[in-house]
mmCIF file of C-alpha atoms in Angstrom:
data_model
loop_
_atom_site.group_PDB
_atom_site.id
_atom_site.type_symbol
_atom_site.label_atom_id
_atom_site.label_comp_id
_atom_site.label_asym_id
_atom_site.label_seq_id
_atom_site.Cartn_x
_atom_site.Cartn_y
_atom_site.Cartn_z
ATOM 1 C CA MET A 1 136.882 121.342 104.246
ATOM 2 C CA THR A 2 133.603 120.905 106.114
ATOM 3 C CA ASP A 3 132.553 117.720 107.822
ATOM 4 C CA LEU A 4 129.023 116.534 107.000
ATOM 5 C CA ALA A 5 128.615 115.039 110.469
ATOM 6 C CA SER A 6 129.183 118.269 112.344
ATOM 7 C CA LYS A 7 128.047 118.955 115.899
ATOM 8 C CA ASP A 8 124.966 120.751 114.539
ATOM 9 C CA SER A 9 123.630 117.757 112.615
ATOM 10 C CA PRO A 10 122.389 114.705 114.518
ATOM 11 C CA ASP A 11 123.837 111.245 113.908
ATOM 12 C CA LEU A 12 121.607 109.522 111.375
ATOM 13 C CA LEU A 13 121.300 105.756 111.187
ATOM 14 C CA SER A 14 119.990 103.700 108.297
ATOM 15 C CA VAL A 15 117.092 101.304 108.734
ATOM 16 C CA ALA A 16 119.553 98.390 108.678
ATOM 17 C CA GLN A 17 121.734 99.974 111.389
ATOM 18 C CA THR A 18 118.663 100.707 113.486
ATOM 19 C CA ALA A 19 117.466 97.122 113.102
ATOM 20 C CA LEU A 20 120.813 95.832 114.361
ATOM 21 C CA LEU A 21 120.732 98.128 117.392
ATOM 22 C CA LEU A 22 117.172 97.110 118.276
ATOM 23 C CA CYS A 23 117.726 93.409 117.474
ATOM 24 C CA VAL A 24 114.777 93.368 115.071
ATOM 25 C CA THR A 25 114.354 92.999 111.312
ATOM 26 C CA ARG A 26 114.453 95.875 108.847
ATOM 27 C CA GLN A 27 110.767 95.231 108.116
ATOM 28 C CA ARG A 28 109.976 95.708 111.820
ATOM 29 C CA VAL A 29 111.769 99.078 111.752
ATOM 30 C CA HIS A 30 109.706 100.111 108.711
ATOM 31 C CA ASP A 31 106.547 99.046 110.574
ATOM 32 C CA LEU A 32 107.570 101.112 113.616
ATOM 33 C CA ILE A 33 108.137 104.121 111.337
ATOM 34 C CA LYS A 34 104.738 103.692 109.670
ATOM 35 C CA LYS A 35 103.010 103.420 113.076
ATOM 36 C CA GLY A 36 104.791 106.565 114.289
ATOM 37 C CA GLN A 37 106.573 104.761 117.117
ATOM 38 C CA ILE A 38 109.941 105.790 115.664
ATOM 39 C CA VAL A 39 110.393 109.170 114.011
ATOM 40 C CA ALA A 40 112.420 108.999 110.808
ATOM 41 C CA ARG A 41 113.489 111.306 108.002
ATOM 42 C CA LYS A 42 113.055 110.284 104.408
ATOM 43 C CA LEU A 43 115.978 111.355 102.247
ATOM 44 C CA GLY A 44 115.374 110.281 98.679
ATOM 45 C CA ARG A 45 114.124 106.690 98.767
ATOM 46 C CA TYR A 46 115.508 105.805 102.180
ATOM 47 C CA TYR A 47 114.587 106.462 105.789
ATOM 48 C CA TYR A 48 117.130 107.614 108.359
ATOM 49 C CA ILE A 49 116.655 107.645 112.097
ATOM 50 C CA GLU A 50 118.452 109.853 114.608
ATOM 51 C CA ALA A 51 120.544 107.950 117.148
ATOM 52 C CA ALA A 52 118.732 109.807 119.947
ATOM 53 C CA GLU A 53 115.407 108.533 118.592
ATOM 54 C CA VAL A 54 116.671 104.940 118.741
ATOM 55 C CA GLU A 55 117.739 105.454 122.368
ATOM 56 C CA ARG A 56 114.350 106.980 123.191
ATOM 57 C CA TYR A 57 112.578 103.959 121.720
ATOM 58 C CA LYS A 58 114.856 101.499 123.524
ATOM 59 C CA ASN A 59 114.217 103.174 126.896
ATOM 60 C CA GLN A 60 110.432 103.296 126.737
ATOM 61 C CA PRO A 61 108.476 100.747 128.770
ATOM 62 C CA MET A 62 107.305 97.685 126.854
ATOM 63 C CA GLY A 63 104.166 95.616 127.228
ATOM 64 C CA LYS A 64 100.810 96.480 128.671
ATOM 65 C CA PRO A 65 100.600 99.052 131.453
ATOM 66 C CA TYR A 66 100.261 97.606 134.942
ATOM 67 C CA GLN A 67 96.694 97.425 136.185
ATOM 68 C CA PRO A 68 96.181 96.006 139.667
ATOM 69 C CA ARG A 69 93.427 93.485 140.187
ATOM 70 C CA SER A 70 90.158 94.672 141.594
ATOM 71 C CA THR A 71 89.927 94.402 145.372
ATOM 72 C CA THR A 72 86.136 94.165 145.417
ATOM 73 C CA SER A 73 84.775 90.737 146.178
ATOM 74 C CA GLU A 74 82.301 89.849 143.484
ATOM 75 C CA PRO A 75 80.885 86.347 143.345
ATOM 76 C CA ASN A 76 82.081 84.397 140.340
ATOM 77 C CA SER A 77 80.048 81.906 138.311
ATOM 78 C CA ILE A 78 81.053 79.003 140.587
ATOM 79 C CA ASP A 79 79.738 80.773 143.711
ATOM 80 C CA LYS A 80 76.406 81.646 142.034
ATOM 81 C CA GLY A 81 75.565 77.964 141.375
ATOM 82 C CA GLN A 82 75.526 77.018 145.063
#
């Protein structure tokens, strides 16, 4: 008898399982799939996400990229009035 979850096939998670792992709603997972931020496979009516893809998403940096403030001294509107 063959096992469907063999070493050759990746572990697939449902949208609900993915939502639990990411601590978000199922709708948020669907939004992430639509935006291409999480890669999913559609099997029939349902989406399935590889466990490795969930880990990749969890480990990516969040928020805006760091941009240091400008070091040039430009007069602001308060300085111009004097």
